[in-house]
PDB file of C-alpha atoms in Angstrom:
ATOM      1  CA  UNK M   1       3.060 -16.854  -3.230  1.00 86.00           C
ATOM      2  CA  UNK M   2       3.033 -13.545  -5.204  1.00 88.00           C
ATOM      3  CA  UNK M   3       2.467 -11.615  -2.106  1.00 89.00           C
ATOM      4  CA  UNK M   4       5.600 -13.030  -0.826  1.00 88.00           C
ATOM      5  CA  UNK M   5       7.568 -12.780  -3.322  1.00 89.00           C
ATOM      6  CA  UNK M   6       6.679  -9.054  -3.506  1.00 87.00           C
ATOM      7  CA  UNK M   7       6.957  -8.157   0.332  1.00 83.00           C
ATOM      8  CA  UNK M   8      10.747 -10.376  -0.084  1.00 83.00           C
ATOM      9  CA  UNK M   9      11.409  -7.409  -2.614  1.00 82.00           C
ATOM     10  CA  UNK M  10      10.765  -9.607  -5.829  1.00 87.00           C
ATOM     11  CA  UNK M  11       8.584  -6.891  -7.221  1.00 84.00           C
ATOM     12  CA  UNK M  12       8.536  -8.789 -10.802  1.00 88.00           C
ATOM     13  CA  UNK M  13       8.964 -12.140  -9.685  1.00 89.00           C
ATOM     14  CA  UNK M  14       5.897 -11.451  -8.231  1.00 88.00           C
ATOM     15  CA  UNK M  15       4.005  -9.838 -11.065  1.00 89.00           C
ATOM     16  CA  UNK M  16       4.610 -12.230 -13.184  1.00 89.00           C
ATOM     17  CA  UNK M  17       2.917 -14.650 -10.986  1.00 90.00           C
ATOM     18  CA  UNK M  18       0.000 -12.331 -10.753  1.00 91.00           C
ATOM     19  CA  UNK M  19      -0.198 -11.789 -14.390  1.00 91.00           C
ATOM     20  CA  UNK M  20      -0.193 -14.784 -15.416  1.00 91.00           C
ATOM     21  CA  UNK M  21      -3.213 -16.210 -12.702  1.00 90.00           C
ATOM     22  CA  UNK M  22      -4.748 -13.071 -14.420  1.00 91.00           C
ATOM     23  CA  UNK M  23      -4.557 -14.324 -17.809  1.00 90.00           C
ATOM     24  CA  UNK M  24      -5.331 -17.807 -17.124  1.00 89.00           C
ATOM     25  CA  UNK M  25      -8.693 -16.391 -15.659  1.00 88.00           C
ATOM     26  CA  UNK M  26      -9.124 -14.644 -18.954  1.00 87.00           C
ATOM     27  CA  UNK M  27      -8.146 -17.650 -21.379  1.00 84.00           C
ATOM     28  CA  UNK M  28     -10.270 -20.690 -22.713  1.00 78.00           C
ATOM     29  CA  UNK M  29      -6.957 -23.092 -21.562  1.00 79.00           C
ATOM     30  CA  UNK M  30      -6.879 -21.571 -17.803  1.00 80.00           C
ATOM     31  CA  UNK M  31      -3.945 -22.192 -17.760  1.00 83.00           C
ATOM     32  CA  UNK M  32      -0.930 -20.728 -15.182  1.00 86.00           C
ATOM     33  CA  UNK M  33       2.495 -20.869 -14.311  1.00 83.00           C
ATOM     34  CA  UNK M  34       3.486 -20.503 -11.001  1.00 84.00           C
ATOM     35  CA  UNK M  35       7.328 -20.765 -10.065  1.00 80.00           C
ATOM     36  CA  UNK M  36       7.612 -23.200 -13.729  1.00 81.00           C
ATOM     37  CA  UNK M  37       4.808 -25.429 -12.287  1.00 81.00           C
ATOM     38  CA  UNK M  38       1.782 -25.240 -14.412  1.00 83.00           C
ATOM     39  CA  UNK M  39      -1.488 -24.651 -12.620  1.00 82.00           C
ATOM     40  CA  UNK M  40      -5.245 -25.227 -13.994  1.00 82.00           C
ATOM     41  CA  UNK M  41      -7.846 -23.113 -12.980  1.00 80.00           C
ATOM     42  CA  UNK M  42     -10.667 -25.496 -12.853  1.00 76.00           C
ATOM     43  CA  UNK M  43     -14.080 -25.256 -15.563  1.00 74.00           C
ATOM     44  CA  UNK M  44     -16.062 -22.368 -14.015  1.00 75.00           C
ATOM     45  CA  UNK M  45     -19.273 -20.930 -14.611  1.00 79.00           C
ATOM     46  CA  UNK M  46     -19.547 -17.602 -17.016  1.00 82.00           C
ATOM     47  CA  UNK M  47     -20.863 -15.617 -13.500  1.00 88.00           C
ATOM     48  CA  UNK M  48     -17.946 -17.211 -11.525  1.00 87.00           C
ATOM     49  CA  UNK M  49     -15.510 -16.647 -14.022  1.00 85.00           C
ATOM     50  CA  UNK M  50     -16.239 -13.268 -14.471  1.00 89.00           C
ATOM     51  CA  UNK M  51     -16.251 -12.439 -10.872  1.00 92.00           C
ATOM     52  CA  UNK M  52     -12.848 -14.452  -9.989  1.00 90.00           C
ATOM     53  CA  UNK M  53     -11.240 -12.292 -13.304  1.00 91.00           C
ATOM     54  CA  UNK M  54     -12.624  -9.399 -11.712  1.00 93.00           C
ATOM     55  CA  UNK M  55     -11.321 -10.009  -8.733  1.00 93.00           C
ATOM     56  CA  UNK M  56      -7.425 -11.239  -9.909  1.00 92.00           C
ATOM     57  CA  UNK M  57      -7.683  -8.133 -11.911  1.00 93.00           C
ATOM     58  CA  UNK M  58      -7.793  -5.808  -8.859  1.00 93.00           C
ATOM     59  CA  UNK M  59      -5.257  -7.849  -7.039  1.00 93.00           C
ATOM     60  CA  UNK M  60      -2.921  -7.606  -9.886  1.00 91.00           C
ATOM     61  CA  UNK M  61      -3.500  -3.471 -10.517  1.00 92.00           C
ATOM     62  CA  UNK M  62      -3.010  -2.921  -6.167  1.00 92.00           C
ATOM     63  CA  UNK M  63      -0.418  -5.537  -6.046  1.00 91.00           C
ATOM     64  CA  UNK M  64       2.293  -4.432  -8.554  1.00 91.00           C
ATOM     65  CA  UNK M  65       1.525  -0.852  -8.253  1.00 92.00           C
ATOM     66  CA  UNK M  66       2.609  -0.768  -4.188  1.00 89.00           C
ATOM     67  CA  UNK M  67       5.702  -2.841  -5.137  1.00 89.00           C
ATOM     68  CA  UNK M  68       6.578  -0.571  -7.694  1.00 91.00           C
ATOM     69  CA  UNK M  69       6.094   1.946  -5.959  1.00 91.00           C
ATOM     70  CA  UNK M  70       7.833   1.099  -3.207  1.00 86.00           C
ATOM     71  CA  UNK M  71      10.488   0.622  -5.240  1.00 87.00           C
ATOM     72  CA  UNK M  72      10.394   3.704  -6.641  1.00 90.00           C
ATOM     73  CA  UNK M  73      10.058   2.810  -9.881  1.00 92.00           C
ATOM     74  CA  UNK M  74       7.091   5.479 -10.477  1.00 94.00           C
ATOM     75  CA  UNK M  75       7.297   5.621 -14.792  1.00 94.00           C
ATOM     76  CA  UNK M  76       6.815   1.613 -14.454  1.00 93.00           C
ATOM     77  CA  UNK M  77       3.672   1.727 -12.333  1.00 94.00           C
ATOM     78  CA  UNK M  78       2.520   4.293 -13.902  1.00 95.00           C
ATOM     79  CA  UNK M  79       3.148   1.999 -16.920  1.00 94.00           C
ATOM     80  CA  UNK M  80       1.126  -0.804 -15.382  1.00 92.00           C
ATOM     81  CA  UNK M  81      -1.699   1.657 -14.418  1.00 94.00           C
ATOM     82  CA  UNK M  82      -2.280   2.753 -18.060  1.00 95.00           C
ATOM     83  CA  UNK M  83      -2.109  -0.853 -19.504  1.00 91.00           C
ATOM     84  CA  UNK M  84      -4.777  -2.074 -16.719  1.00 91.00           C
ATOM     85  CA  UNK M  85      -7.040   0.704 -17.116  1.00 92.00           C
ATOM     86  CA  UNK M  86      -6.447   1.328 -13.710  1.00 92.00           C
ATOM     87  CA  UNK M  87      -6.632   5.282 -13.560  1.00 94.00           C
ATOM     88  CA  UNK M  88     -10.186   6.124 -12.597  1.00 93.00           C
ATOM     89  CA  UNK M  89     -11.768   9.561 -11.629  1.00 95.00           C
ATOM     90  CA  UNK M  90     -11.777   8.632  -8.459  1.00 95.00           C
ATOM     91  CA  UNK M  91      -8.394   8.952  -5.992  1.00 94.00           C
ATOM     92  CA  UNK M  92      -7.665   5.319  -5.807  1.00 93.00           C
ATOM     93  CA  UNK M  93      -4.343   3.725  -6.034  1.00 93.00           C
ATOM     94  CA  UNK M  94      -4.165   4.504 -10.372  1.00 94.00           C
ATOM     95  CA  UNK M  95      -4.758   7.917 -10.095  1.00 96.00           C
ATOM     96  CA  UNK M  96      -2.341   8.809  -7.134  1.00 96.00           C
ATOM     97  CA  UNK M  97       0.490   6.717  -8.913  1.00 96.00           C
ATOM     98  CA  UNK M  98      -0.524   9.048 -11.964  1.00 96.00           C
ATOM     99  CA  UNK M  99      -0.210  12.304  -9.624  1.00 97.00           C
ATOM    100  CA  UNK M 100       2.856  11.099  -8.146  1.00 96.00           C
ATOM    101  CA  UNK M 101       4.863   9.576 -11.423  1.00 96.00           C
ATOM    102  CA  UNK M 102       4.458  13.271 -13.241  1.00 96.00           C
ATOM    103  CA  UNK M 103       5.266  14.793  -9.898  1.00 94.00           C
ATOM    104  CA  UNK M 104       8.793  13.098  -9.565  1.00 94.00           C
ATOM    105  CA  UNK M 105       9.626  13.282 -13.537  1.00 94.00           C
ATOM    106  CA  UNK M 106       9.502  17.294 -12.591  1.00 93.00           C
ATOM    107  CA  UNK M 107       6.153  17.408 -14.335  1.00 95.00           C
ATOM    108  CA  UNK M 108       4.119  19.484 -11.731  1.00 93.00           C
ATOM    109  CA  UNK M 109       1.459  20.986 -13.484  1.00 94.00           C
ATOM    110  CA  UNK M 110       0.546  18.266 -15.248  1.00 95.00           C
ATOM    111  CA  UNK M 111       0.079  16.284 -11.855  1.00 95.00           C
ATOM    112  CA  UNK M 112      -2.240  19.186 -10.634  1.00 94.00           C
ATOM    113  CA  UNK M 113      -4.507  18.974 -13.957  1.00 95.00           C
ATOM    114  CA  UNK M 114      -4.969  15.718 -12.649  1.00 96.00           C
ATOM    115  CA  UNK M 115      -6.094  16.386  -9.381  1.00 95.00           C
ATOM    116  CA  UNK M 116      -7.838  19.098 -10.828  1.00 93.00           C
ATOM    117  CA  UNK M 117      -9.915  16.558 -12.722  1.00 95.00           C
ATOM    118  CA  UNK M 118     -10.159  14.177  -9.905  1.00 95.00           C
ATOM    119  CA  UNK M 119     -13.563  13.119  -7.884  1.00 93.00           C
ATOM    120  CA  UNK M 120     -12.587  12.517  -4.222  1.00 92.00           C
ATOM    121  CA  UNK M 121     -16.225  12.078  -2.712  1.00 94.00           C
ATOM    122  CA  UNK M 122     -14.967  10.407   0.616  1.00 95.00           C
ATOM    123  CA  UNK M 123     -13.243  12.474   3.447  1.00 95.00           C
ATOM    124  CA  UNK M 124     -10.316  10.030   3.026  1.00 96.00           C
ATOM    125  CA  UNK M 125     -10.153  10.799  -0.279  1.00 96.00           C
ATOM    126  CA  UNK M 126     -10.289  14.878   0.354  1.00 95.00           C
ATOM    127  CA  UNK M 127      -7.287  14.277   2.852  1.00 96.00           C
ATOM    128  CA  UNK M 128      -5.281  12.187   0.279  1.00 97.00           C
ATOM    129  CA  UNK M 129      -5.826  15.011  -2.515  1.00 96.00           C
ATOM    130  CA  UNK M 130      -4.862  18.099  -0.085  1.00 95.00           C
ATOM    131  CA  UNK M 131      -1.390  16.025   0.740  1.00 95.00           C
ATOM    132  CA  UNK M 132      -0.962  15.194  -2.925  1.00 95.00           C
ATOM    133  CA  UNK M 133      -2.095  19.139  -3.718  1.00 94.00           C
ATOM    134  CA  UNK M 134       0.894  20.163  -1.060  1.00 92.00           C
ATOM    135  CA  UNK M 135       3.147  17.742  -2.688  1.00 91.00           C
ATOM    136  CA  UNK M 136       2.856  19.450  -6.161  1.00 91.00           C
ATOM    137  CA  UNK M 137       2.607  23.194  -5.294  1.00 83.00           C
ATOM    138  CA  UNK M 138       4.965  25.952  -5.187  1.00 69.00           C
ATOM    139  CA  UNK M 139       5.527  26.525  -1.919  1.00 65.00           C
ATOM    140  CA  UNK M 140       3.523  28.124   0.801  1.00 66.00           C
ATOM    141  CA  UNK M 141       2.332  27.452   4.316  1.00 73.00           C
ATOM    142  CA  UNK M 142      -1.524  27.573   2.885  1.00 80.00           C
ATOM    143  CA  UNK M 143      -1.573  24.528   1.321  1.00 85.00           C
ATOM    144  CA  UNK M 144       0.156  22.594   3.945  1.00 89.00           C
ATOM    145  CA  UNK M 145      -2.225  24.006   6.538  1.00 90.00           C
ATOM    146  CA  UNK M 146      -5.303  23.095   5.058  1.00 92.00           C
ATOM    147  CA  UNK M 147      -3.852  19.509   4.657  1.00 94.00           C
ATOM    148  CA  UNK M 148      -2.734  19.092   8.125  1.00 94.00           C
ATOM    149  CA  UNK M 149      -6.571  20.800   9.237  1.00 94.00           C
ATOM    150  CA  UNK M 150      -8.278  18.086   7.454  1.00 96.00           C
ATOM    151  CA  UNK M 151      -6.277  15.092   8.059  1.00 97.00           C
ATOM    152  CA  UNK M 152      -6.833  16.082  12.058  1.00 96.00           C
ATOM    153  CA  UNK M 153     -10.659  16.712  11.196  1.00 96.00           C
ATOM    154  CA  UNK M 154     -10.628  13.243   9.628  1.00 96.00           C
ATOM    155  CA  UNK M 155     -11.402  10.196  11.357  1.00 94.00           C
ATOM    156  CA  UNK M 156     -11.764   6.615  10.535  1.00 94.00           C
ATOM    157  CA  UNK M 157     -11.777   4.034  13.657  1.00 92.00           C
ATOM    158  CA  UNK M 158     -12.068   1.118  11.137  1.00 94.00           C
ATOM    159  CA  UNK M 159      -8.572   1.641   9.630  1.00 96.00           C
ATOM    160  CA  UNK M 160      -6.096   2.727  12.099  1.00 96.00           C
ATOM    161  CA  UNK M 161      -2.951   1.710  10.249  1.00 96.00           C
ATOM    162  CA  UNK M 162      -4.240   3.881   7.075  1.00 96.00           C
ATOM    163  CA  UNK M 163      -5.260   6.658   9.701  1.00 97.00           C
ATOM    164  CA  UNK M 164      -1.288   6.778  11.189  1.00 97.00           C
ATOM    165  CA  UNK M 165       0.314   6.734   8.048  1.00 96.00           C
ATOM    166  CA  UNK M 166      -1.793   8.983   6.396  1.00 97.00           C
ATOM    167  CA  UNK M 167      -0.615  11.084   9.471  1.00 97.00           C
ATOM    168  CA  UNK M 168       2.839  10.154   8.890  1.00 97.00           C
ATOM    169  CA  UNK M 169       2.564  11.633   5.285  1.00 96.00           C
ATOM    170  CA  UNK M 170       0.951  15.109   6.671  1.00 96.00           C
ATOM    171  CA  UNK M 171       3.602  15.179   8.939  1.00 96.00           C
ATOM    172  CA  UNK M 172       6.499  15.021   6.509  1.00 94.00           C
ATOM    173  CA  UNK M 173       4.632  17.678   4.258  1.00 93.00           C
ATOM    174  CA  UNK M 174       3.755  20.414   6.838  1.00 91.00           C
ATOM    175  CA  UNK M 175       6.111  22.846   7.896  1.00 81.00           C
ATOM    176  CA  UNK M 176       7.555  22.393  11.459  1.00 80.00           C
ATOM    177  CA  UNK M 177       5.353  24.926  12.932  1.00 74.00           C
ATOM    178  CA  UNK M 178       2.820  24.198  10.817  1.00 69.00           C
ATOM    179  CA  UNK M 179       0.914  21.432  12.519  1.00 88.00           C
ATOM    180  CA  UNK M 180       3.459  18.996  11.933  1.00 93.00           C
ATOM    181  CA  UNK M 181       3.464  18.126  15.599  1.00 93.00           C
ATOM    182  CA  UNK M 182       0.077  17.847  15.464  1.00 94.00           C
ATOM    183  CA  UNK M 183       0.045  15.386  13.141  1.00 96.00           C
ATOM    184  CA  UNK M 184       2.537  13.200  14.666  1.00 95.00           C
ATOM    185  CA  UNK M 185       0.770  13.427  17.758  1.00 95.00           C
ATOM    186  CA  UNK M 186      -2.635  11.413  16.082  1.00 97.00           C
ATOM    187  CA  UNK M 187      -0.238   9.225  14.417  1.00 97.00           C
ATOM    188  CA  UNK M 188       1.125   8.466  17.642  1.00 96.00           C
ATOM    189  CA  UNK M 189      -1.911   8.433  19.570  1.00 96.00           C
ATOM    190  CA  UNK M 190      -3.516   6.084  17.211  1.00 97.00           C
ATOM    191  CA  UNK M 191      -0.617   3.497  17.812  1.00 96.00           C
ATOM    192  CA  UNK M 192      -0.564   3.957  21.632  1.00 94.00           C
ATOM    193  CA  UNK M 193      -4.531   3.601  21.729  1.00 94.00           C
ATOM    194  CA  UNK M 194      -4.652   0.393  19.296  1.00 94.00           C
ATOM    195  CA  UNK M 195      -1.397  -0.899  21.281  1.00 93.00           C
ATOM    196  CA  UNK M 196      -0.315  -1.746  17.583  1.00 95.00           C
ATOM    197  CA  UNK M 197       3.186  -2.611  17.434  1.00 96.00           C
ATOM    198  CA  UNK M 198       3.695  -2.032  13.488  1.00 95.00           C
ATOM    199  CA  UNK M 199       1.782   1.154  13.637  1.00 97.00           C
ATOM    200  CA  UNK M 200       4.146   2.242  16.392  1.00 97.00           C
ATOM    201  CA  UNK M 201       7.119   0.887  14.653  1.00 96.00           C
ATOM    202  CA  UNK M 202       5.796   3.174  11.362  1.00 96.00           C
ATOM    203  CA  UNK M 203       5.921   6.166  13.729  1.00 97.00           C
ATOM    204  CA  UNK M 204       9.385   5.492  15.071  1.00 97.00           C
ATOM    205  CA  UNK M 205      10.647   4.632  11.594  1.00 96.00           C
ATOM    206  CA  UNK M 206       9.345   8.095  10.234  1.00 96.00           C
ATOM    207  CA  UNK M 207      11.714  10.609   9.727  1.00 95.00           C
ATOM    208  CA  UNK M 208       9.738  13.181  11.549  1.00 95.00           C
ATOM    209  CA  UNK M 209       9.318  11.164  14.654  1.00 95.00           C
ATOM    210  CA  UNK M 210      11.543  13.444  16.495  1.00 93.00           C
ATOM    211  CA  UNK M 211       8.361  15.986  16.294  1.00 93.00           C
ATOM    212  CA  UNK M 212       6.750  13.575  18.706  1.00 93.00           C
ATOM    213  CA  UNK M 213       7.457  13.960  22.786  1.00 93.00           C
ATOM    214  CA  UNK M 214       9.700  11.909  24.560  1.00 95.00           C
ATOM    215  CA  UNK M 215       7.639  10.025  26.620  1.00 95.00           C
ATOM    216  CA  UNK M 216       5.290   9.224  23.454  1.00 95.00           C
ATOM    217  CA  UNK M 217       8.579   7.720  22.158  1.00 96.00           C
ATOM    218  CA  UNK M 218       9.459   5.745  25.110  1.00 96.00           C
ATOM    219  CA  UNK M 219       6.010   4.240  25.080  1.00 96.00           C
ATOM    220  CA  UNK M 220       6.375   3.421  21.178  1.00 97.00           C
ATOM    221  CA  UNK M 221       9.603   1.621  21.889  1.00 96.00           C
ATOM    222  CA  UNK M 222       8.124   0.102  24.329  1.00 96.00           C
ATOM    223  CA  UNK M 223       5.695  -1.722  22.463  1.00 96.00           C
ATOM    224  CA  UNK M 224       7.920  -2.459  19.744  1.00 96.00           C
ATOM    225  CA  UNK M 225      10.490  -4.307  21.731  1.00 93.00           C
ATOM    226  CA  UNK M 226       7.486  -6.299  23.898  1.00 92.00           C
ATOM    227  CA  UNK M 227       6.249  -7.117  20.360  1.00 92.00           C
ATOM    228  CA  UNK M 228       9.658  -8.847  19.049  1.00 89.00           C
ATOM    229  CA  UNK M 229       9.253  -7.367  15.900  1.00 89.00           C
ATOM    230  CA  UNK M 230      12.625  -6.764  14.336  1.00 85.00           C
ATOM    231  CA  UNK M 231      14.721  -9.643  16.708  1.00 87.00           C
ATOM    232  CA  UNK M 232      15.171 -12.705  16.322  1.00 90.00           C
ATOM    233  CA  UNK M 233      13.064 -16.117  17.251  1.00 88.00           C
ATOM    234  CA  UNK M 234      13.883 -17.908  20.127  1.00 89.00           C
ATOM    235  CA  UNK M 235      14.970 -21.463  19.786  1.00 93.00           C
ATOM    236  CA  UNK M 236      11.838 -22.725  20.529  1.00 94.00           C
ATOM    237  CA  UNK M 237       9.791 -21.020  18.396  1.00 91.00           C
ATOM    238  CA  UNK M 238      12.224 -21.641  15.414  1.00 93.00           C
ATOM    239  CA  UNK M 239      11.996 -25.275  16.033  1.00 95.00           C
ATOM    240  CA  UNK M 240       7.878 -24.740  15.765  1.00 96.00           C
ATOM    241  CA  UNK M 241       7.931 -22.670  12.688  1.00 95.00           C
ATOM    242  CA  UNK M 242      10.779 -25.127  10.914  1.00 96.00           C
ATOM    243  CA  UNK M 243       8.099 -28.275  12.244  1.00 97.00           C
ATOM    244  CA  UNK M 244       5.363 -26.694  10.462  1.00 97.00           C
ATOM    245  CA  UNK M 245       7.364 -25.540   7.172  1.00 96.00           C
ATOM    246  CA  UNK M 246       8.063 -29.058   6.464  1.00 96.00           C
ATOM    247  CA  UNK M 247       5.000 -30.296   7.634  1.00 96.00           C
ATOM    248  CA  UNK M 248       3.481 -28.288   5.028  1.00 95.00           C
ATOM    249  CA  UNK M 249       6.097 -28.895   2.601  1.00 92.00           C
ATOM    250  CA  UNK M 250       5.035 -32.824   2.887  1.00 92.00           C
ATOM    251  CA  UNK M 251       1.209 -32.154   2.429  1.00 92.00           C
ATOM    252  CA  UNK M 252       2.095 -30.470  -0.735  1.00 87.00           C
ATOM    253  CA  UNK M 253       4.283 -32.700  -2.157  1.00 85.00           C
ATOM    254  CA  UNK M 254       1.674 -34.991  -1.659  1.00 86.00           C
ATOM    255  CA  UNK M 255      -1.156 -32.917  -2.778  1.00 81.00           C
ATOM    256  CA  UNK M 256       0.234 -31.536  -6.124  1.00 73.00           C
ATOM    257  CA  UNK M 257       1.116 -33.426  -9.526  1.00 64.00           C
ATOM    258  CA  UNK M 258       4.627 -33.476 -10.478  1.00 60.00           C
TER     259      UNK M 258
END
């Protein structure tokens, strides 16, 4: 329910939901409140507790911090990072909200003491610090080319949509005749070979798409439209997906105390 309220663009709505599963986990009561219906989290072991608060804990830090920052609202998950001890050595979502919130209050050397000071042991990790690096420098084509170098030395079969819009990001950042063609191309290559419709979609929606050839564009609109994503169901499928909404809405009316 959180998830959806957060991809439906109720960033707090959503939060709230995950906060308060959080500290339910965290109380004696276990007690939550989900939409103003109260929900009990039933008597757990110490071990099972402690794993499940673990657990709601990362959800909630990941969670809120993408909706805020899609949003934009960088000083509030920056905010939520401090208050969650979610700002690590490492380069995972804390610290790169860190970078990025002192980066667009204007404060740019502050954001590279913190990369400075960051580990970033995996060659994701080294990719995601050059583009942040690029981000916060002066100026240059140096930077920018040893980004767009490592992001096309980098590969990761196991996680093609991070892969393309990790290339996306190079792409924006490098100069146009500084690999930024290059870097579209993987993107796009990476949605052509998976036949992934969102990844292609991504690439289309980028604003440096137009660095990508025609025909790799034709083929990415391709698979959107043969996808349906973005148009409307059919009659027939509506009439499935409205059977099974109040199908479902039955069960749990059943299922769940007034």
């Amino acid at each position: 329910i959180a998830r959806l309220r957060i991809r439906g663009g109720e960033a707090d709505a959503g939060r709230q939901i995950l906060q308060s599963l959080y500290d339910a986990a965290r109380s004696s009561s276990g007690q939550a409140v989900i939409d103003g219906r109260a929900v009990s989290i039933p008597a757990l072991t110490a071990s099972a507790r402690e794993a499940l608060t673990q657990w709601l804990w990362a959800v909630l830090l990941t969670d809120s911090l993408r909706a805020l920052c899609k949003a934009g609202r960088w000083t509030d998950a920056l905010r939520q990072a401090q208050q969650h001890d979610g700002i690590g050595q490492r380069l995972l979502d804390g610290r790169q909200v860190a970078v990025l919130a002192h980066a667009s209050a204007g404060e740019q050397e502050e954001a590279r003491k913190i990369l400075r000071e960051t580990s970033a042991p995996e060659p994701w990790e080294h990719v995601v610090n050059l583009c942040l690096r690029a981000l916060t420098e002066e100026g240059g084509a140096e930077p920018t080319a040893i980004m767009t170098g490592a992001y096309l030395a980098f590969s990761d079969p196991g996680h093609p949509w991070f892969t393309a819009c990790l290339g996306l990001t190079v792409a924006e950042l490098a100069v146009p005749d500084g690999g930024r063609h290059a870097a579209i191309g993987k993107a796009s290559s990476i949605a052509t070979e998976s036949r992934d419709a969102y990844i292609a979609a991504e690439v289309l929606a980028s604003p440096v798409a137009g660095a990508a050839t025609r025909e790799t564009l034709t083929d990415l609109k391709g698979m959107v439209l043969q996808s349906g994503l973005g148009q409307p169901l059919t009659a027939l499928q509506e009439k499935h997906l409205t059977a099974s909404a109040s199908a479902a809405v039955a069960l749990l009316a059943v299922q769940l105390p007034t």
